[in-house]
Short mmCIF file of C-alpha atoms and ligand atoms in Angstrom, two decimals:
data_model
loop_
_atom_site.label_atom_id
_atom_site.label_comp_id
_atom_site.label_asym_id
_atom_site.label_seq_id
_atom_site.Cartn_x
_atom_site.Cartn_y
_atom_site.Cartn_z
CA MET A 1121 -21.12 -42.58 -52.49
CA LYS A 1122 -22.70 -44.60 -49.84
CA ILE A 1123 -22.28 -42.72 -46.43
CA ASN A 1124 -21.83 -44.96 -43.40
CA LYS A 1125 -21.35 -44.15 -39.56
CA PHE A 1126 -17.54 -44.51 -40.15
CA ASP A 1127 -17.68 -41.60 -42.67
CA ILE A 1128 -19.82 -39.60 -40.20
CA GLU A 1129 -17.63 -40.16 -37.28
CA THR A 1130 -14.47 -39.54 -39.12
CA PHE A 1131 -15.86 -36.33 -40.46
CA LYS A 1132 -16.97 -35.06 -36.90
CA ILE A 1133 -13.41 -35.64 -35.82
CA ALA A 1134 -11.97 -33.68 -38.74
CA SER A 1135 -14.23 -30.92 -38.19
CA LEU A 1136 -13.20 -30.45 -34.68
CA CYS A 1137 -9.77 -30.35 -35.98
CA ARG A 1138 -10.40 -28.01 -38.84
CA ASN A 1139 -12.51 -25.62 -36.69
CA PHE A 1140 -9.94 -25.56 -34.09
CA GLU A 1141 -7.13 -24.61 -36.58
CA ILE A 1142 -9.17 -21.77 -37.97
CA LYS A 1143 -9.55 -20.41 -34.51
CA VAL A 1144 -5.77 -20.84 -34.08
CA PHE A 1145 -5.11 -19.17 -37.48
CA GLU A 1146 -7.21 -16.06 -36.20
CA ALA A 1147 -5.46 -15.83 -32.79
CA ILE A 1148 -2.20 -15.88 -34.56
CA ARG A 1149 -3.44 -13.01 -36.82
CA ASN A 1150 -4.99 -11.11 -33.90
CA LYS A 1151 -1.60 -11.45 -32.08
CA LYS A 1152 -3.27 -13.30 -29.20
CA ILE A 1153 -0.76 -16.16 -30.12
CA LYS A 1154 2.84 -15.05 -29.82
CA ILE A 1155 4.79 -18.25 -30.16
CA PRO A 1156 5.73 -20.30 -33.39
CA VAL A 1157 2.75 -22.28 -34.41
CA TYR A 1158 2.47 -25.19 -36.98
CA LEU A 1159 -0.98 -25.58 -38.37
CA SER A 1160 -2.20 -29.00 -39.43
CA GLY A 1161 -5.19 -27.54 -41.57
CA GLY A 1162 -5.69 -29.67 -44.56
CA GLN A 1163 -3.88 -32.91 -43.21
CA GLU A 1164 -6.47 -33.45 -40.52
CA TYR A 1165 -8.06 -36.37 -42.36
CA ILE A 1166 -5.12 -38.44 -41.58
CA SER A 1167 -5.34 -38.36 -37.91
CA ALA A 1168 -9.07 -38.03 -37.89
CA THR A 1169 -9.36 -41.42 -39.78
CA LEU A 1170 -6.67 -43.16 -37.79
CA SER A 1171 -8.04 -42.40 -34.53
CA ASN A 1172 -11.65 -43.44 -35.70
CA ILE A 1173 -10.24 -46.79 -36.64
CA ILE A 1174 -7.80 -47.09 -33.52
CA LYS A 1175 -9.65 -45.64 -30.76
CA ASN A 1176 -13.38 -46.54 -31.64
CA ASN A 1177 -12.98 -49.31 -33.91
CA LEU A 1178 -10.15 -51.55 -32.72
CA LYS A 1179 -10.44 -49.96 -29.17
CA ILE A 1180 -6.58 -49.46 -28.75
CA LYS A 1181 -4.94 -46.74 -26.72
CA PRO A 1182 -1.51 -46.57 -28.32
CA LEU A 1183 1.52 -44.60 -27.48
CA ILE A 1184 1.64 -41.64 -29.63
CA PHE A 1185 4.70 -39.96 -31.29
CA ALA A 1186 4.16 -37.04 -33.43
CA GLN A 1187 6.28 -34.17 -34.87
CA HIS A 1188 5.74 -30.27 -34.80
CA ARG A 1189 2.53 -30.29 -36.84
CA CYS A 1190 0.66 -32.08 -34.29
CA HIS A 1191 -2.52 -30.11 -33.19
CA SER A 1192 -4.79 -32.58 -35.06
CA THR A 1193 -3.03 -35.40 -33.76
CA TYR A 1194 -3.83 -34.35 -30.02
CA LEU A 1195 -7.29 -33.51 -30.81
CA SER A 1196 -8.18 -36.31 -32.96
CA PHE A 1197 -7.05 -38.93 -30.29
CA GLY A 1198 -8.92 -37.28 -27.60
CA GLY A 1199 -6.73 -34.51 -26.32
CA ASP A 1200 -8.30 -31.85 -23.93
CA LYS A 1201 -9.26 -28.90 -26.21
CA ILE A 1202 -9.12 -26.29 -23.25
CA LYS A 1203 -5.77 -27.49 -22.40
CA LEU A 1204 -4.67 -27.09 -25.78
CA ILE A 1205 -5.81 -23.48 -26.13
CA LYS A 1206 -4.00 -22.72 -22.81
CA GLU A 1207 -0.92 -24.17 -24.09
CA LEU A 1208 -1.05 -22.23 -27.24
CA LEU A 1209 -1.99 -18.94 -25.33
CA GLY A 1210 0.66 -19.40 -22.78
CA ILE A 1211 -2.02 -19.51 -19.97
CA LYS A 1212 -1.41 -21.77 -16.87
CA GLY A 1213 -2.86 -25.24 -17.31
CA GLY A 1214 -1.53 -26.06 -20.73
CA CYS A 1215 -1.33 -29.64 -21.88
CA THR A 1216 2.55 -29.47 -21.72
CA ASN A 1217 2.43 -27.42 -18.67
CA SER A 1218 2.13 -24.27 -20.72
CA MET A 1219 6.06 -24.57 -21.72
CA GLY A 1220 5.89 -26.66 -24.87
CA GLY A 1221 4.08 -24.67 -27.27
CA SER A 1222 2.44 -25.78 -30.67
CA ALA A 1223 5.37 -28.10 -31.65
CA SER A 1224 5.70 -30.35 -28.53
CA ILE A 1225 2.26 -31.31 -27.38
CA HIS A 1226 2.48 -33.72 -24.71
CA SER A 1227 -0.42 -35.47 -23.03
CA LYS A 1228 -0.23 -38.22 -20.23
CA GLU A 1229 -4.07 -38.80 -20.67
CA ILE A 1230 -3.64 -39.91 -24.28
CA ASN A 1231 -0.22 -41.27 -24.13
CA MET A 1232 1.13 -38.59 -26.56
CA PHE A 1233 4.76 -37.67 -26.12
CA GLY A 1234 5.83 -34.00 -26.85
CA HIS A 1235 8.30 -33.48 -29.75
CA ASP A 1236 11.89 -32.26 -28.93
CA GLY A 1237 12.09 -30.16 -32.23
CA HIS A 1238 14.60 -32.14 -34.20
CA MET A 1239 12.59 -33.35 -36.93
CA GLY A 1240 12.40 -37.13 -37.02
CA THR A 1241 13.96 -37.96 -33.60
CA GLN A 1242 10.25 -39.11 -32.56
CA VAL A 1243 10.98 -42.21 -34.61
CA PRO A 1244 13.97 -43.77 -32.80
CA ILE A 1245 12.63 -42.58 -29.45
CA GLY A 1246 9.04 -44.09 -30.31
CA ILE A 1247 10.77 -47.29 -31.58
CA GLY A 1248 12.53 -47.41 -28.26
CA ALA A 1249 9.49 -46.93 -26.31
CA CYS A 1250 7.67 -49.93 -28.29
CA PHE A 1251 10.87 -52.22 -27.92
CA THR A 1252 10.97 -51.89 -23.96
CA SER A 1253 7.09 -51.67 -23.48
CA LYS A 1254 5.63 -53.92 -26.46
CA LYS A 1255 2.81 -51.50 -26.46
CA PRO A 1256 0.92 -50.78 -29.76
CA THR A 1257 2.65 -47.44 -31.08
CA ILE A 1258 1.92 -45.02 -33.68
CA ILE A 1259 4.70 -42.74 -34.90
CA PHE A 1260 4.07 -39.83 -37.07
CA MET A 1261 6.51 -38.11 -39.33
CA GLY A 1262 6.76 -35.62 -42.19
CA ASP A 1263 8.11 -36.44 -45.67
CA ALA A 1264 11.39 -34.57 -44.82
CA ALA A 1265 11.81 -36.12 -41.47
CA ALA A 1266 11.67 -39.45 -43.11
CA GLU A 1267 14.83 -38.56 -44.70
CA GLU A 1268 16.99 -38.39 -41.68
CA ASP A 1269 19.60 -40.92 -41.00
CA TYR A 1270 18.57 -41.75 -37.70
CA VAL A 1271 14.93 -42.52 -38.92
CA LEU A 1272 16.14 -44.87 -41.40
CA GLY A 1273 18.50 -46.95 -39.18
CA ALA A 1274 15.64 -47.00 -36.70
CA LEU A 1275 13.10 -48.39 -39.01
CA GLY A 1276 15.42 -51.29 -39.82
CA TRP A 1277 15.46 -52.10 -36.13
CA ALA A 1278 11.61 -51.90 -35.77
CA SER A 1279 11.23 -54.34 -38.76
CA THR A 1280 13.96 -56.82 -37.44
CA LYS A 1281 12.13 -56.99 -34.10
CA LYS A 1282 8.76 -57.10 -35.63
CA LEU A 1283 7.52 -54.37 -33.28
CA PRO A 1284 3.83 -53.55 -33.33
CA ILE A 1285 4.26 -49.91 -34.46
CA LEU A 1286 2.19 -48.11 -37.23
CA PHE A 1287 4.65 -45.62 -38.89
CA ILE A 1288 2.65 -42.70 -40.72
CA VAL A 1289 4.37 -40.34 -43.02
CA GLU A 1290 2.23 -37.28 -43.27
CA ASP A 1291 3.30 -36.53 -46.83
CA ASN A 1292 2.41 -33.01 -47.80
CA ASN A 1293 5.23 -32.95 -50.38
CA LEU A 1294 7.07 -30.17 -48.58
CA SER A 1295 9.95 -29.46 -46.31
CA ILE A 1296 9.05 -25.79 -45.45
CA LEU A 1297 8.85 -24.90 -49.06
CA THR A 1298 11.01 -27.55 -50.83
CA GLU A 1299 9.28 -29.86 -52.75
CA LYS A 1300 10.18 -33.79 -52.51
CA LYS A 1301 11.16 -34.06 -56.03
CA ILE A 1302 14.08 -31.56 -55.51
CA ARG A 1303 15.11 -33.45 -52.27
CA ARG A 1304 15.20 -37.04 -53.40
CA ASN A 1305 14.37 -39.77 -56.07
CA TRP A 1306 13.02 -42.42 -53.68
CA ASP A 1307 9.90 -43.30 -51.96
CA MET A 1308 9.31 -44.02 -48.24
CA HIS A 1309 6.96 -47.06 -48.73
CA ASP A 1310 9.78 -48.55 -51.06
CA VAL A 1311 12.38 -48.04 -48.37
CA ALA A 1312 9.78 -49.69 -45.85
CA ARG A 1313 9.72 -52.65 -48.00
CA SER A 1314 13.47 -52.88 -48.50
CA PHE A 1315 13.59 -53.22 -44.74
CA LYS A 1316 11.17 -56.03 -45.08
CA MET A 1317 8.09 -54.51 -43.54
CA LYS A 1318 4.78 -53.43 -45.09
CA GLY A 1319 4.84 -50.32 -46.79
CA TYR A 1320 2.16 -48.58 -49.05
CA ASN A 1321 1.58 -45.33 -50.63
CA LEU A 1322 -1.86 -43.91 -50.49
CA ASN A 1323 -3.83 -40.65 -50.17
CA ASP A 1324 -5.65 -39.29 -47.09
CA ASN A 1325 -9.01 -40.62 -48.48
CA PRO A 1326 -10.51 -42.13 -45.29
CA LYS A 1327 -11.76 -45.31 -47.30
CA GLU A 1328 -8.19 -45.93 -48.59
CA ILE A 1329 -6.61 -45.69 -45.17
CA PHE A 1330 -9.33 -47.89 -43.77
CA LYS A 1331 -8.30 -50.78 -46.22
CA TYR A 1332 -5.04 -51.33 -44.10
CA LYS A 1333 -6.81 -51.73 -40.72
CA LYS A 1334 -6.33 -55.49 -40.69
CA TYR A 1335 -2.37 -54.90 -40.44
CA PHE A 1336 -2.52 -52.19 -37.55
CA PHE A 1337 -0.20 -53.16 -34.90
CA LYS A 1338 0.07 -56.83 -35.92
CA GLU A 1339 3.65 -56.14 -37.29
CA PRO A 1340 5.59 -53.03 -38.19
CA MET A 1341 3.71 -51.11 -41.19
CA LEU A 1342 4.64 -47.89 -42.91
CA LEU A 1343 1.82 -45.87 -44.65
CA ASN A 1344 3.09 -43.00 -46.65
CA ILE A 1345 0.03 -40.66 -46.89
CA ASN A 1346 -0.33 -38.14 -49.38
CA THR A 1347 -1.96 -34.75 -48.24
CA ASN A 1348 -1.94 -31.20 -48.55
CA ARG A 1349 -0.79 -28.41 -46.11
CA LEU A 1350 -3.44 -25.61 -46.41
CA PHE A 1351 -1.65 -23.04 -44.53
CA TRP A 1352 2.13 -21.62 -44.26
CA HIS A 1353 4.73 -23.98 -42.85
CA SER A 1354 4.60 -21.92 -39.64
CA GLY A 1355 2.19 -19.04 -38.71
CA ALA A 1356 -0.96 -18.01 -40.37
CA GLY A 1357 -0.87 -17.70 -44.17
CA ILE A 1358 -1.97 -19.47 -47.22
CA ASP A 1359 0.37 -20.33 -50.28
CA ASP A 1360 -2.00 -21.79 -52.88
CA PRO A 1361 -5.74 -21.04 -52.25
CA LYS A 1362 -6.70 -23.55 -55.03
CA ILE A 1363 -5.03 -26.73 -53.30
CA PHE A 1364 -7.03 -29.60 -52.99
CA ASP A 1365 -8.85 -29.67 -49.70
CA ARG A 1366 -9.83 -33.09 -48.39
CA PHE A 1367 -11.89 -31.88 -45.64
CA LYS A 1368 -14.02 -29.71 -47.98
CA ASN A 1369 -14.25 -32.64 -50.37
CA GLU A 1370 -15.63 -35.05 -47.69
CA LYS A 1371 -18.01 -32.46 -46.44
CA ASN A 1372 -19.47 -32.06 -49.88
CA LYS A 1373 -19.72 -35.70 -50.52
CA ILE A 1374 -21.52 -36.24 -47.30
CA GLY A 1375 -23.90 -33.32 -47.80
CA LYS A 1376 -26.45 -31.84 -45.53
CA LYS A 1377 -25.90 -33.84 -42.42
CA ALA A 1378 -22.00 -32.63 -42.50
CA LYS A 1379 -22.92 -29.01 -42.95
CA ILE A 1380 -25.20 -29.40 -39.81
CA LEU A 1381 -22.53 -31.10 -37.67
CA ASP A 1382 -19.85 -28.70 -38.95
CA GLU A 1383 -22.08 -25.72 -37.84
CA LYS A 1384 -22.58 -27.35 -34.43
CA ILE A 1385 -18.89 -28.22 -33.89
CA LYS A 1386 -17.68 -24.91 -35.11
CA LYS A 1387 -20.14 -22.91 -32.68
CA ASN A 1388 -18.85 -25.21 -29.94
CA ILE A 1389 -15.22 -24.46 -30.53
CA ASP A 1390 -15.80 -20.75 -31.04
CA GLU A 1391 -17.48 -20.52 -27.63
CA ILE A 1392 -14.64 -22.50 -25.99
CA TRP A 1393 -12.12 -20.15 -27.54
CA LYS A 1394 -14.06 -16.92 -26.44
CA LYS A 1395 -13.86 -17.96 -22.92
CA GLN A 1396 -10.07 -18.78 -22.84
CA LEU A 1397 -9.37 -15.45 -24.77
CA GLU A 1398 -11.30 -13.49 -22.17
CA LYS A 1399 -8.62 -14.52 -19.78
CA LEU A 1400 -5.92 -12.53 -21.52
C1 TPP B 247 17.16 -32.20 -37.43
C2 TPP B 247 16.52 -30.96 -37.94
N1 TPP B 247 16.88 -30.45 -39.16
C3 TPP B 247 16.28 -29.28 -39.55
C4 TPP B 247 15.14 -28.79 -38.94
C5 TPP B 247 14.52 -27.36 -39.33
N2 TPP B 247 12.92 -27.84 -39.88
C6 TPP B 247 12.11 -27.68 -38.99
S1 TPP B 247 10.70 -28.30 -39.80
C7 TPP B 247 11.42 -28.60 -41.20
C8 TPP B 247 10.68 -29.26 -42.33
C9 TPP B 247 9.87 -30.52 -41.90
O1 TPP B 247 9.16 -31.06 -42.98
P1 TPP B 247 8.57 -32.47 -42.74
O2 TPP B 247 9.19 -33.49 -41.84
O3 TPP B 247 7.85 -32.96 -44.13
O4 TPP B 247 7.01 -31.85 -41.88
P2 TPP B 247 6.08 -30.80 -42.36
O5 TPP B 247 6.63 -29.49 -41.70
O6 TPP B 247 5.93 -30.73 -43.79
O7 TPP B 247 4.83 -31.14 -41.51
C10 TPP B 247 12.74 -28.26 -41.03
C11 TPP B 247 13.79 -28.52 -42.21
C12 TPP B 247 14.82 -29.41 -37.71
N3 TPP B 247 13.86 -28.93 -36.94
N4 TPP B 247 15.41 -30.45 -37.35
MG1 MG B 248 6.46 -32.18 -45.11
#
């Protein structure tokens, strides 16, 4: 594979997210974090690729609406690492005033709106924000949240009004532990198309995601991106240690350069965490 600047930049963002989540994993195990936590490890290539395209390539600062599994979204789009650590540890100065916790990461700096805990509500709320402001907007939802009635109705409105929204379904095939095939016999990209908007089904390979860049924020579009959740739905545990890991795959593809970068990023994250943990 030919490695270019885009691959390296995306890797750097993903490495930040992965190494951060590994520290969160440890902090939950060591009982330093005492609140419910939703780890995004395994899924970080989605937000890393999108932020690299949107922030660095298109130079757009969209409104961001995410769901509960949102650490990687926040970090990828430039959220302050220390503020997130403080938020998770419950120390003063957290990104959501140390009151939102893992599931409701909020940040004025990056235009990210904290989630209210009802899965899928970020979709109608984000659509409303875009409808009134007309600002480019990115809305993330889980594959289960996509099944909520209010999500589907709101998608129709976004299509009718041709709003500049990028809908991202982070499809880890799971609603807590229930697989998609047990829950439904339809696909989200087909639903989007039935609402007369662009809808595609792809995996979290950065090269795949990049193909759709030309449509970003020109009109409503939904990308159903298949990925894998490495850790438990909530808390620190591993369901299937053999599951495909996009991050490791990309790291191996890039080779030595990725290993060096990853080490450096890991060291930096470890130091930042150490400092904050000492405050407890
Ligand atoms: C309206 C509503 N129903 C049920 C729940 C309980 N619940 C929390 S997370 C979750 C599964 C979410 O799955 P998905 O949207 O695919 O996101 P993922 O956890 O896979 O990232 C459920 C059922 C909830 N928070 N809100
Ligand atoms: Mg899911």
